[in-house]
């Protein structure tokens, strides 16, 4: 983990409400290049809301996103992508009635003769990307809606990887995947970290989280309740925090204390 | 279950067009047998002439329906653009300029529809139902309800001139259909048209200016409707403020009959053109067989109903609508 320098992205005092539901309350978080940051928390903790704001899919009510020396009150999806933030959404954001290649290149279709979409190139590139990720999809002309849950997640992952950038967000990328498929995605996350990207992954699978992450951010009721170094934490503590125990309780119970914890 | 669905989808993609082709063929053969006049070139010229007008309007409608929207105002736009051209020509404006102004009028109405639908996120059905009435009202106010007639030769040629055995509307229809097919299948605009109908939120999150594309699509529909208005006005040498009523129904019928999903995301210009031809042949055949026009209305209404029922049944099994696996959040 290379935490010495500036964070790739900083979130400061972020709040977001839907009507009278406070989905995020004064969340601050830093993400560094070359690390995998896991965000964990119960359903409804605000994890997806947080990363949607980072990805530009939602706008926050308060707070800033700081990238380099620029501070943004909000990002649009196009802006976020051009700033190098790629996202695999929990709902995948796929167009089910379109084929695999159209989905991977959605918004970034290669053209020839100025305005004609280069479908042949899309098919070829899509095949190459999927092969590189070892995602197995029998026919690229299949409509995405006909694929299995795992394959659909594979397509969404392929799109985010194709977009590239320096920050990549995965919102429960392996939830619908089988063991083999998830193993591949895990390998991919490790590879992206190796390449120096900042990787954010939301997961309910604590084994997975402990296996791959450098830091764990625990969210509860819209707040970040703890940010711990994975190496210095125990699964029981994290479970305690997710369940709403205070940091002290969780750590006393486990008999360890992390200085990174809030 | 998966296998069955896959089969249905494979079947589905070419299904409508094959079926449509077969129905067209059978209808033509039956009508040919029933009446010797049916197979004459004069009659076919008539059919193609009628279908051409419908194709021009239905191509724009195909785009709109592919986004999951609808445009009920095309008939009124047809009238308004014709009236605008007529007023301009009677005011001494050149034919080219008058045509241009009429088309612009259609584009503006289309743009208005698009703005209301995309910016204010209003329901296309309600918005265009409103503009249908408003635009018709404007056409009536401009003309005070009285048809305007008598235009220069160059203008009426656009409706009933001769280019070899064909006429200008037919060539216009062919051109618009080819262009429409190219745009829908081969360009970003076409891709985004279908993506708008499939999953607009996904398109938005990809950073595409989805509202702008929606606006463009409704504007295109306004323009094709205005071209329809030009053809009608030129053909009759009259600008009728009440022209084009029920055109929206014909256009929607042709689009749905052609296999485009009412909920958007999937569509075909080829299908639309074939459906226009089928409807043209049917109308013509029923007339030749001296079936009273109210029965024609009934017959065509039933065909449209059947098309919509088939379309809905297919949709129930199609991915992307209703039975998608959403993983929460
Ligand atoms: N678009 C929305 N409209 C209303 N409430 C929402 C919306 N999105 C999320 N919420 C609410 O915000 C809270 C946080 O949701 P979310 O970020 O999806 O949680 P998580 O991803 O951690 O399970 C939940 O209570 C959820 O019901
Ligand atoms: Mg979530």
Coordinates of C-alpha atoms and ligand atoms in Angstrom, one line a residue:
Chain A
X1 CA 0.0 0.0 0.0
X2 CA 1.4 3.4 -1.0
X3 CA -0.3 5.8 1.3
X4 CA 2.6 8.2 1.5
X5 CA 1.4 10.7 -1.2
X6 CA -1.8 12.6 -2.0
X7 CA -5.1 10.6 -2.1
X8 CA -6.4 9.8 -5.6
X9 CA -9.8 11.1 -4.4
X10 CA -11.0 12.7 -1.3
X11 CA -14.6 12.9 -0.1
X12 CA -15.2 15.6 2.5
X13 CA -18.3 16.2 4.6
X14 CA -20.6 14.5 2.2
X15 CA -24.4 14.4 3.0
X16 CA -27.3 13.2 1.0
X17 CA -31.0 12.7 1.9
X18 CA -33.8 11.2 0.0
X19 CA -36.9 12.9 1.4
X20 CA -36.5 12.3 5.1
X21 CA -34.2 9.4 4.8
X22 CA -30.6 10.5 5.5
X23 CA -28.7 8.1 3.3
X24 CA -25.3 9.8 4.0
X25 CA -24.4 11.9 7.0
X26 CA -21.2 13.9 6.9
X27 CA -19.1 11.2 5.3
X28 CA -15.4 11.9 4.7
X29 CA -13.1 9.4 3.0
X30 CA -9.8 9.2 1.2
X31 CA -8.9 6.7 -1.5
X32 CA -5.3 6.2 -2.5
X33 CA -3.8 4.9 -5.7
X34 CA -2.5 1.4 -5.5
X35 CA -4.8 0.3 -2.7
X36 CA -8.0 -1.7 -2.5
X37 CA -10.5 0.0 -0.2
X38 CA -13.4 -2.2 0.9
X39 CA -16.6 -0.6 2.0
X40 CA -18.8 -2.8 4.1
X41 CA -22.0 -2.2 5.9
X42 CA -25.5 -3.5 6.3
X43 CA -28.1 -3.1 3.6
X44 CA -29.2 0.5 3.5
X45 CA -26.1 1.7 5.2
X46 CA -25.5 4.1 2.3
X47 CA -22.7 2.4 0.4
X48 CA -24.2 2.6 -3.0
X49 CA -25.4 6.1 -2.4
X50 CA -21.8 7.1 -1.6
X51 CA -20.3 5.5 -4.7
X52 CA -23.0 6.8 -7.0
X53 CA -22.1 10.3 -5.9
X54 CA -18.5 9.6 -6.7
X55 CA -19.5 8.2 -10.1
X56 CA -21.7 11.3 -10.8
X57 CA -24.9 9.3 -11.0
X58 CA -26.3 11.2 -8.0
X59 CA -25.6 14.6 -6.6
X60 CA -24.9 15.2 -3.0
X61 CA -26.7 17.7 -0.8
X62 CA -23.5 18.8 0.8
X63 CA -19.9 18.1 0.6
X64 CA -17.1 18.0 -2.0
X65 CA -15.2 15.6 -4.0
X66 CA -11.5 16.5 -4.3
X67 CA -9.5 15.2 -7.1
X68 CA -5.9 16.4 -7.4
X69 CA -6.1 20.1 -6.6
X70 CA -9.7 20.5 -7.8
X71 CA -12.7 20.5 -5.7
X72 CA -16.1 19.6 -7.1
X73 CA -19.5 20.0 -5.5
X74 CA -20.9 17.4 -7.8
X75 CA -19.9 15.4 -10.9
X76 CA -21.9 14.4 -13.9
X77 CA -21.5 10.8 -15.1
X78 CA -19.6 12.0 -18.1
X79 CA -17.4 14.2 -16.0
X80 CA -16.6 11.4 -13.6
X81 CA -15.6 9.1 -16.4
X82 CA -13.4 11.7 -18.0
X83 CA -11.8 12.3 -14.7
X84 CA -10.9 8.6 -14.6
X85 CA -13.6 7.2 -12.3
X86 CA -15.1 4.0 -13.7
X87 CA -17.9 2.2 -12.0
X88 CA -19.6 -1.1 -11.9
X89 CA -23.0 -0.3 -10.4
X90 CA -24.9 -2.6 -8.2
X91 CA -27.8 -2.6 -10.6
X92 CA -25.2 -3.0 -13.4
X93 CA -26.7 -0.2 -15.6
X94 CA -26.9 -2.5 -18.6
X95 CA -29.2 -2.0 -21.5
X96 CA -30.8 -5.5 -21.5
X97 CA -32.2 -5.4 -25.0
X98 CA -28.8 -4.6 -26.6
X99 CA -25.9 -6.9 -27.3
X100 CA -22.8 -7.4 -25.2
X101 CA -20.5 -5.2 -27.4
X102 CA -23.0 -2.3 -27.5
X103 CA -23.1 -2.4 -23.7
X104 CA -19.4 -2.5 -23.2
X105 CA -19.0 0.5 -25.5
X106 CA -22.1 2.4 -24.5
X107 CA -21.3 6.0 -24.8
X108 CA -17.8 5.3 -26.2
X109 CA -18.6 3.6 -29.6
X110 CA -15.8 3.7 -32.1
X111 CA -16.8 5.3 -35.4
X112 CA -15.5 5.3 -38.9
X113 CA -16.2 7.7 -41.8
X114 CA -17.0 10.3 -39.2
X115 CA -20.3 9.0 -38.0
X116 CA -20.8 5.3 -38.6
X117 CA -20.5 3.0 -35.6
X118 CA -17.7 0.5 -36.2
X119 CA -19.5 -2.6 -35.1
X120 CA -16.9 -5.0 -36.3
X121 CA -14.2 -3.3 -34.3
X122 CA -16.6 -3.3 -31.3
X123 CA -17.1 -7.0 -31.5
X124 CA -13.4 -7.7 -31.9
X125 CA -12.4 -5.4 -29.0
X126 CA -15.2 -6.7 -26.8
X127 CA -14.0 -10.3 -27.4
X128 CA -10.5 -9.2 -26.6
X129 CA -11.5 -7.4 -23.4
X130 CA -13.6 -10.3 -22.2
X131 CA -10.9 -12.8 -23.0
X132 CA -8.4 -10.7 -21.1
X133 CA -10.7 -10.8 -18.1
X134 CA -11.4 -14.5 -18.6
X135 CA -15.1 -13.7 -18.7
X136 CA -16.9 -16.5 -20.6
X137 CA -19.7 -15.3 -22.8
X138 CA -20.6 -17.7 -25.6
X139 CA -21.9 -15.2 -28.1
X140 CA -21.2 -11.5 -28.2
X141 CA -24.3 -10.8 -30.2
X142 CA -26.5 -12.1 -27.4
X143 CA -28.7 -9.6 -25.8
X144 CA -27.4 -8.9 -22.3
X145 CA -30.8 -9.6 -20.8
X146 CA -30.5 -13.2 -21.8
X147 CA -27.2 -13.8 -20.0
X148 CA -26.9 -15.2 -16.5
X149 CA -26.5 -12.9 -13.5
X150 CA -22.7 -13.6 -13.4
X151 CA -22.2 -13.0 -17.1
X152 CA -24.1 -9.7 -16.8
X153 CA -21.8 -8.7 -14.0
X154 CA -19.0 -9.7 -16.2
X155 CA -20.2 -7.4 -19.0
X156 CA -20.5 -4.5 -16.5
X157 CA -17.0 -5.2 -15.2
X158 CA -15.6 -5.3 -18.7
X159 CA -17.2 -1.9 -19.5
X160 CA -15.6 -0.3 -16.4
X161 CA -12.2 -1.8 -17.2
X162 CA -12.5 -0.7 -20.8
X163 CA -13.2 2.8 -19.6
X164 CA -10.0 2.6 -17.6
X165 CA -9.0 5.6 -15.5
X166 CA -7.3 5.8 -12.2
X167 CA -10.2 5.0 -9.8
X168 CA -12.4 2.0 -10.3
X169 CA -15.5 1.3 -8.2
X170 CA -17.1 -2.1 -7.8
X171 CA -20.5 -2.2 -6.1
X172 CA -21.0 -5.8 -5.1
X173 CA -19.4 -7.1 -8.3
X174 CA -19.5 -10.8 -7.5
X175 CA -22.9 -11.0 -5.8
X176 CA -24.4 -13.0 -8.6
X177 CA -21.3 -14.8 -9.6
X178 CA -20.3 -18.4 -9.1
X179 CA -17.1 -19.4 -7.3
X180 CA -15.0 -19.5 -10.4
X181 CA -16.3 -16.2 -11.8
X182 CA -15.8 -14.4 -8.5
X183 CA -12.2 -15.8 -8.3
X184 CA -11.5 -14.2 -11.6
X185 CA -12.9 -10.8 -10.6
X186 CA -10.8 -11.0 -7.4
X187 CA -7.8 -11.6 -9.5
X188 CA -8.8 -8.7 -11.6
X189 CA -9.0 -6.4 -8.6
X190 CA -5.6 -7.4 -7.4
X191 CA -4.2 -6.8 -10.9
X192 CA -5.8 -3.3 -11.1
X193 CA -4.2 -2.5 -7.7
X194 CA -0.9 -3.8 -9.1
X195 CA -1.3 -1.4 -12.0
X196 CA -1.6 1.5 -9.5
X197 CA -5.3 2.1 -9.7
X198 CA -7.3 3.1 -6.7
X199 CA -9.9 0.3 -6.3
X200 CA -13.0 0.7 -4.2
X201 CA -15.0 -2.5 -3.7
X202 CA -18.3 -2.9 -1.8
X203 CA -18.9 -6.4 -0.6
X204 CA -20.8 -8.4 1.9
X205 CA -18.4 -11.2 1.7
X206 CA -16.0 -10.6 4.6
X207 CA -13.7 -13.4 3.7
X208 CA -13.2 -11.8 0.3
X209 CA -12.7 -8.4 1.9
X210 CA -10.1 -9.7 4.3
X211 CA -8.4 -11.6 1.5
X212 CA -7.9 -8.6 -0.8
X213 CA -8.4 -5.2 0.8
X214 CA -5.8 -2.9 2.3
X215 CA -8.3 -0.9 4.3
X216 CA -11.9 -1.4 5.3
X217 CA -14.4 1.4 5.6
X218 CA -17.4 0.4 7.7
X219 CA -20.6 2.3 7.2
X220 CA -23.7 2.2 9.4
X221 CA -26.9 4.3 9.0
X222 CA -25.3 6.7 6.5
X223 CA -22.1 7.3 8.5
X224 CA -18.6 6.0 8.3
X225 CA -18.1 4.5 11.7
X226 CA -14.6 3.2 11.2
X227 CA -11.8 3.0 8.7
X228 CA -9.3 0.3 9.6
X229 CA -6.2 -1.3 8.1
X230 CA -7.2 -4.8 7.1
X231 CA -4.0 -6.3 8.5
X232 CA -4.7 -4.8 11.9
X233 CA -8.4 -5.9 12.1
X234 CA -10.2 -9.0 12.8
X235 CA -13.4 -10.2 11.2
X236 CA -15.3 -10.1 14.5
X237 CA -14.5 -6.4 15.0
X238 CA -15.8 -5.6 11.6
X239 CA -18.9 -7.6 12.1
X240 CA -19.5 -5.8 15.4
X241 CA -19.1 -2.4 13.7
X242 CA -21.4 -3.4 10.9
X243 CA -24.0 -4.4 13.5
X244 CA -23.8 -0.9 15.0
X245 CA -21.5 -1.5 18.0
X246 CA -19.3 1.5 18.8
X247 CA -15.7 1.3 17.8
X248 CA -14.7 0.8 21.5
X249 CA -17.1 -2.0 22.1
X250 CA -16.0 -3.8 18.9
X251 CA -12.3 -3.4 19.6
X252 CA -12.6 -4.2 23.3
X253 CA -14.5 -7.3 22.4
X254 CA -11.6 -8.3 20.1
X255 CA -8.9 -7.0 22.3
X256 CA -7.1 -4.9 19.6
X257 CA -7.1 -1.2 18.8
X258 CA -6.4 0.4 15.5
X259 CA -5.2 4.0 15.5
X260 CA -7.0 4.5 12.2
X261 CA -10.3 3.9 13.7
X262 CA -12.4 7.0 14.3
Chain B
X1 CA -36.6 -21.9 -19.1
X2 CA -33.5 -20.1 -20.3
X3 CA -33.4 -22.3 -23.5
X4 CA -37.0 -21.6 -24.2
X5 CA -36.5 -17.9 -23.8
X6 CA -33.5 -17.9 -26.0
X7 CA -35.4 -19.7 -28.7
X8 CA -38.2 -17.2 -28.5
X9 CA -35.8 -14.3 -28.8
X10 CA -34.0 -15.8 -31.8
X11 CA -37.4 -16.4 -33.4
X12 CA -38.5 -12.9 -32.4
X13 CA -35.8 -10.9 -34.1
X14 CA -36.7 -11.9 -37.7
X15 CA -40.1 -13.2 -36.8
X16 CA -42.2 -10.1 -37.4
X17 CA -40.5 -9.4 -40.7
X18 CA -40.9 -12.9 -42.0
X19 CA -44.5 -13.0 -40.9
X20 CA -45.2 -9.6 -42.3
X21 CA -43.6 -10.6 -45.6
X22 CA -45.7 -13.7 -45.8
X23 CA -48.9 -11.9 -44.9
X24 CA -48.1 -9.3 -47.5
X25 CA -47.4 -11.9 -50.2
X26 CA -50.6 -13.9 -49.4
X27 CA -52.7 -10.7 -49.4
X28 CA -51.3 -9.6 -52.8
X29 CA -51.9 -13.0 -54.3
X30 CA -55.4 -13.2 -53.0
X31 CA -56.2 -9.7 -54.2
X32 CA -54.6 -10.4 -57.5
X33 CA -56.9 -13.5 -57.9
X34 CA -59.9 -11.6 -56.7
X35 CA -59.5 -8.6 -59.1
X36 CA -57.7 -8.3 -62.4
X37 CA -57.3 -4.6 -61.8
X38 CA -55.3 -5.1 -58.7
X39 CA -52.2 -6.2 -60.4
X40 CA -52.1 -3.3 -62.9
X41 CA -49.3 -0.8 -62.7
X42 CA -51.8 2.0 -62.4
X43 CA -53.1 0.4 -59.2
X44 CA -49.7 -0.3 -57.8
X45 CA -48.6 3.2 -58.5
X46 CA -51.6 4.3 -56.4
X47 CA -50.7 1.9 -53.6
X48 CA -47.0 3.0 -53.6
X49 CA -48.1 6.7 -53.7
X50 CA -50.3 6.2 -50.6
X51 CA -47.7 4.1 -48.8
X52 CA -45.0 6.6 -49.5
X53 CA -46.7 9.3 -47.5
X54 CA -47.2 6.8 -44.6
X55 CA -43.6 5.7 -44.8
X56 CA -42.3 9.2 -44.5
X57 CA -44.2 9.9 -41.3
X58 CA -43.7 6.4 -39.9
X59 CA -39.9 6.5 -40.1
X60 CA -39.8 9.4 -37.6
X61 CA -42.4 7.6 -35.5
X62 CA -40.2 4.5 -35.4
X63 CA -37.4 6.5 -33.8
X64 CA -39.7 7.9 -31.2
X65 CA -41.3 4.6 -30.4
X66 CA -37.8 3.0 -30.2
X67 CA -37.1 5.4 -27.3
X68 CA -40.1 4.1 -25.5
X69 CA -42.0 7.3 -26.4
X70 CA -44.9 8.2 -28.7
X71 CA -45.8 11.2 -30.8
X72 CA -49.5 11.8 -31.2
X73 CA -49.0 15.2 -32.8
X74 CA -47.7 14.1 -36.2
X75 CA -51.1 14.5 -37.8
X76 CA -51.5 18.0 -36.6
X77 CA -47.9 18.8 -37.6
X78 CA -48.7 17.6 -41.1
X79 CA -51.5 20.2 -41.3
X80 CA -49.6 23.0 -39.7
X81 CA -46.5 22.6 -42.0
X82 CA -48.8 22.5 -45.0
X83 CA -50.6 25.6 -43.9
X84 CA -47.3 27.4 -43.2
X85 CA -46.0 26.5 -46.7
X86 CA -49.3 27.7 -48.2
X87 CA -49.3 31.0 -46.4
X88 CA -45.7 31.6 -47.3
X89 CA -46.3 30.9 -51.0
X90 CA -49.3 33.1 -51.1
X91 CA -47.3 35.8 -49.5
X92 CA -44.9 35.6 -52.4
X93 CA -42.1 33.6 -50.9
X94 CA -40.2 31.3 -53.2
X95 CA -41.2 27.6 -53.2
X96 CA -37.9 26.5 -51.8
X97 CA -38.2 29.0 -49.0
X98 CA -41.8 28.1 -48.3
X99 CA -41.0 24.4 -48.0
X100 CA -38.1 25.2 -45.8
X101 CA -40.3 27.3 -43.5
X102 CA -42.9 24.6 -43.3
X103 CA -40.3 22.0 -42.4
X104 CA -38.9 24.3 -39.8
X105 CA -42.4 24.7 -38.3
X106 CA -42.6 20.9 -37.9
X107 CA -39.1 20.8 -36.4
X108 CA -40.1 23.5 -33.9
X109 CA -43.1 21.6 -32.8
X110 CA -41.0 18.4 -32.5
X111 CA -38.4 20.2 -30.6
X112 CA -41.1 21.6 -28.3
X113 CA -42.3 18.0 -27.7
X114 CA -38.8 16.9 -27.1
X115 CA -38.0 19.7 -24.7
X116 CA -41.1 19.1 -22.6
X117 CA -40.5 15.4 -22.5
X118 CA -36.8 15.4 -21.8
X119 CA -36.3 18.5 -19.7
X120 CA -39.4 18.3 -17.6
X121 CA -39.5 14.6 -17.7
X122 CA -43.2 14.5 -18.8
X123 CA -45.0 11.6 -20.2
X124 CA -44.8 11.6 -24.0
X125 CA -48.3 10.5 -24.4
X126 CA -49.7 13.4 -22.4
X127 CA -47.4 16.0 -23.9
X128 CA -48.0 15.1 -27.5
X129 CA -51.7 14.7 -26.9
X130 CA -51.6 18.3 -25.8
X131 CA -49.5 19.5 -28.7
X132 CA -51.7 17.6 -31.1
X133 CA -54.6 19.8 -30.0
X134 CA -52.6 23.0 -29.8
X135 CA -51.0 22.6 -33.2
X136 CA -54.3 21.7 -34.8
X137 CA -55.7 24.9 -33.2
X138 CA -52.9 27.0 -34.6
X139 CA -53.4 25.6 -38.1
X140 CA -57.1 26.4 -37.8
X141 CA -56.4 29.9 -36.5
X142 CA -53.9 30.7 -39.3
X143 CA -56.4 29.6 -41.9
X144 CA -59.5 30.7 -40.1
X145 CA -60.7 27.2 -40.8
X146 CA -60.7 27.7 -44.6
X147 CA -58.5 25.6 -46.8
X148 CA -55.8 27.5 -48.8
X149 CA -55.4 26.3 -52.4
X150 CA -53.6 27.1 -55.6
X151 CA -49.8 26.8 -55.6
X152 CA -47.0 27.1 -58.1
X153 CA -46.3 24.2 -60.4
X154 CA -42.9 23.5 -58.8
X155 CA -44.7 22.9 -55.5
X156 CA -47.5 20.7 -56.7
X157 CA -44.9 18.6 -58.6
X158 CA -43.6 17.5 -55.2
X159 CA -46.8 15.7 -54.7
X160 CA -47.9 14.5 -58.1
X161 CA -45.0 15.0 -60.5
X162 CA -43.5 12.2 -62.5
X163 CA -40.0 10.8 -62.3
X164 CA -40.1 8.0 -64.8
X165 CA -42.8 5.6 -63.7
X166 CA -42.5 6.9 -60.1
X167 CA -43.3 10.2 -58.4
X168 CA -41.4 12.4 -55.9
X169 CA -43.1 11.2 -52.8
X170 CA -42.0 7.6 -53.5
X171 CA -38.4 8.6 -54.0
X172 CA -38.6 10.7 -50.8
X173 CA -40.0 7.7 -48.9
X174 CA -37.2 5.5 -50.2
X175 CA -34.6 8.0 -49.3
X176 CA -36.0 8.6 -45.9
X177 CA -36.4 4.9 -45.2
X178 CA -32.8 4.2 -46.3
X179 CA -31.5 7.1 -44.3
X180 CA -33.6 6.1 -41.3
X181 CA -32.3 2.5 -41.4
X182 CA -28.7 3.7 -41.7
X183 CA -29.1 6.1 -38.7
X184 CA -30.9 3.6 -36.6
X185 CA -28.5 0.7 -37.2
X186 CA -25.2 2.3 -37.8
X187 CA -24.9 5.5 -35.9
X188 CA -24.5 6.6 -32.3
X189 CA -27.9 8.4 -32.6
X190 CA -29.4 5.1 -33.5
X191 CA -27.6 3.2 -30.7
X192 CA -28.7 5.8 -28.2
X193 CA -32.3 5.8 -29.5
X194 CA -32.5 2.1 -28.7
X195 CA -30.6 2.5 -25.4
X196 CA -33.1 5.3 -24.4
X197 CA -35.9 2.8 -24.8
X198 CA -33.9 0.0 -23.1
X199 CA -32.5 1.7 -20.1
X200 CA -32.3 5.5 -20.1
X201 CA -30.6 5.5 -16.7
X202 CA -27.8 3.3 -18.0
X203 CA -27.3 5.7 -20.9
X204 CA -27.2 8.6 -18.6
X205 CA -24.7 7.0 -16.3
X206 CA -22.5 6.3 -19.4
X207 CA -22.1 10.0 -19.7
X208 CA -24.3 10.4 -22.8
X209 CA -26.3 13.6 -23.2
X210 CA -29.5 11.5 -23.1
X211 CA -31.8 14.5 -23.0
X212 CA -30.2 16.0 -26.0
X213 CA -30.6 12.8 -27.9
X214 CA -34.3 12.6 -26.9
X215 CA -34.8 16.1 -28.1
X216 CA -33.2 15.3 -31.4
X217 CA -35.4 12.3 -31.9
X218 CA -38.6 14.2 -31.3
X219 CA -37.3 16.9 -33.7
X220 CA -36.7 14.3 -36.4
X221 CA -40.2 13.1 -35.9
X222 CA -41.5 16.6 -36.3
X223 CA -39.5 17.0 -39.5
X224 CA -40.7 13.8 -41.1
X225 CA -44.3 14.7 -40.2
X226 CA -43.7 18.1 -41.9
X227 CA -42.4 16.4 -45.0
X228 CA -45.6 14.4 -44.9
X229 CA -47.5 17.7 -44.8
X230 CA -45.6 18.9 -47.8
X231 CA -46.6 15.8 -49.8
X232 CA -50.2 16.0 -48.8
X233 CA -50.5 19.7 -49.6
X234 CA -48.7 19.4 -52.9
X235 CA -50.7 16.4 -53.9
X236 CA -54.0 18.1 -53.3
X237 CA -52.9 21.5 -54.3
X238 CA -54.6 22.5 -51.0
X239 CA -53.5 23.2 -47.5
X240 CA -56.2 21.8 -45.2
X241 CA -56.2 22.8 -41.6
X242 CA -57.9 19.5 -40.9
X243 CA -55.5 17.5 -43.0
X244 CA -53.6 14.6 -41.4
X245 CA -56.2 13.6 -38.8
X246 CA -55.7 10.0 -37.8
X247 CA -52.2 10.0 -39.4
X248 CA -50.8 9.5 -36.0
X249 CA -52.8 6.3 -35.6
X250 CA -51.7 5.0 -39.0
X251 CA -48.1 5.8 -38.3
X252 CA -48.2 4.1 -34.8
X253 CA -50.0 1.1 -36.3
X254 CA -47.4 0.7 -39.0
X255 CA -44.5 0.9 -36.5
X256 CA -46.0 -1.6 -34.1
X257 CA -47.1 -3.9 -37.0
X258 CA -43.5 -3.7 -38.2
X259 CA -42.2 -5.3 -35.1
X260 CA -41.0 -2.3 -33.1
X261 CA -41.6 -2.7 -29.4
X262 CA -44.1 -0.2 -28.0
X263 CA -41.9 -0.1 -24.9
X264 CA -38.8 0.8 -26.9
X265 CA -35.3 -0.6 -27.1
X266 CA -36.0 -2.7 -30.2
X267 CA -37.2 -1.6 -33.6
X268 CA -36.8 -1.9 -37.3
X269 CA -37.2 0.5 -40.2
X270 CA -37.5 -2.4 -42.6
X271 CA -40.4 -3.7 -40.6
X272 CA -42.1 -0.2 -40.6
X273 CA -41.8 0.1 -44.4
X274 CA -43.2 -3.4 -44.9
X275 CA -46.1 -2.7 -42.6
X276 CA -46.9 0.6 -44.4
X277 CA -47.0 -1.4 -47.7
X278 CA -49.2 -4.1 -46.1
X279 CA -51.6 -1.4 -44.8
X280 CA -51.6 0.3 -48.2
X281 CA -52.3 -2.9 -50.0
X282 CA -55.1 -3.8 -47.6
X283 CA -56.8 -0.4 -48.0
X284 CA -56.5 -0.6 -51.7
X285 CA -57.7 -4.1 -51.9
X286 CA -60.7 -3.4 -49.7
X287 CA -61.6 -0.5 -51.9
X288 CA -61.2 -2.5 -55.1
X289 CA -63.4 -5.2 -53.7
X290 CA -66.0 -2.4 -53.1
X291 CA -66.1 -3.0 -49.4
X292 CA -67.6 0.1 -47.7
X293 CA -65.0 2.4 -46.0
X294 CA -66.4 1.9 -42.5
X295 CA -65.7 -1.8 -42.8
X296 CA -62.2 -0.9 -43.9
X297 CA -61.8 1.1 -40.8
X298 CA -62.9 -1.9 -38.8
X299 CA -60.6 -4.3 -40.6
X300 CA -57.6 -2.1 -40.2
X301 CA -58.4 -1.5 -36.5
X302 CA -58.6 -5.3 -35.9
X303 CA -55.2 -5.8 -37.6
X304 CA -53.7 -3.1 -35.4
X305 CA -55.1 -4.7 -32.3
X306 CA -53.7 -8.1 -33.3
X307 CA -50.3 -6.5 -34.0
X308 CA -50.3 -4.9 -30.6
X309 CA -51.4 -8.1 -28.9
X310 CA -48.6 -10.0 -30.6
X311 CA -46.1 -7.3 -29.6
X312 CA -47.2 -7.4 -26.0
X313 CA -47.0 -11.2 -25.8
X314 CA -43.5 -11.1 -27.2
X315 CA -42.6 -8.4 -24.7
X316 CA -43.6 -10.5 -21.8
X317 CA -40.8 -12.9 -22.8
X318 CA -38.3 -10.4 -23.9
X319 CA -35.4 -9.3 -21.7
X320 CA -35.1 -5.7 -20.6
X321 CA -38.7 -5.2 -19.7
X322 CA -40.4 -6.4 -16.6
X323 CA -38.5 -9.6 -15.9
X324 CA -35.1 -8.2 -15.5
X325 CA -33.0 -9.5 -12.7
X326 CA -32.2 -6.5 -10.6
X327 CA -29.8 -7.0 -7.8
X328 CA -31.1 -4.3 -5.6
X329 CA -29.7 -1.0 -4.5
Ligands
LIG1 N1 -33.3 6.8 -5.1 C1 -33.6 6.7 -3.8 N2 -34.8 7.2 -3.4 C2 -35.1 7.1 -2.1 N3 -34.3 6.5 -1.2 C3 -33.2 5.9 -1.6 C4 -32.8 6.0 -2.9 N4 -31.6 5.4 -3.0 C5 -31.3 4.9 -1.8 N5 -32.2 5.2 -0.9 C6 -32.2 4.9 0.5 O1 -31.0 5.4 1.1 C7 -30.5 4.4 2.0 C8 -29.1 3.9 1.6 O2 -29.3 3.1 0.4 P1 -28.0 2.5 -0.3 O3 -27.0 3.5 -0.5 O4 -28.5 1.8 -1.6 O5 -27.6 1.4 0.7 P2 -26.5 0.2 0.6 O6 -26.0 0.2 -0.8 O7 -25.5 0.4 1.6 O8 -27.3 -1.1 0.8 C9 -31.5 3.3 2.1 O9 -32.3 3.6 3.2 C10 -32.3 3.5 0.8 O10 -33.6 3.0 1.0
LIG2 MG1 -26.0 -1.1 -2.3

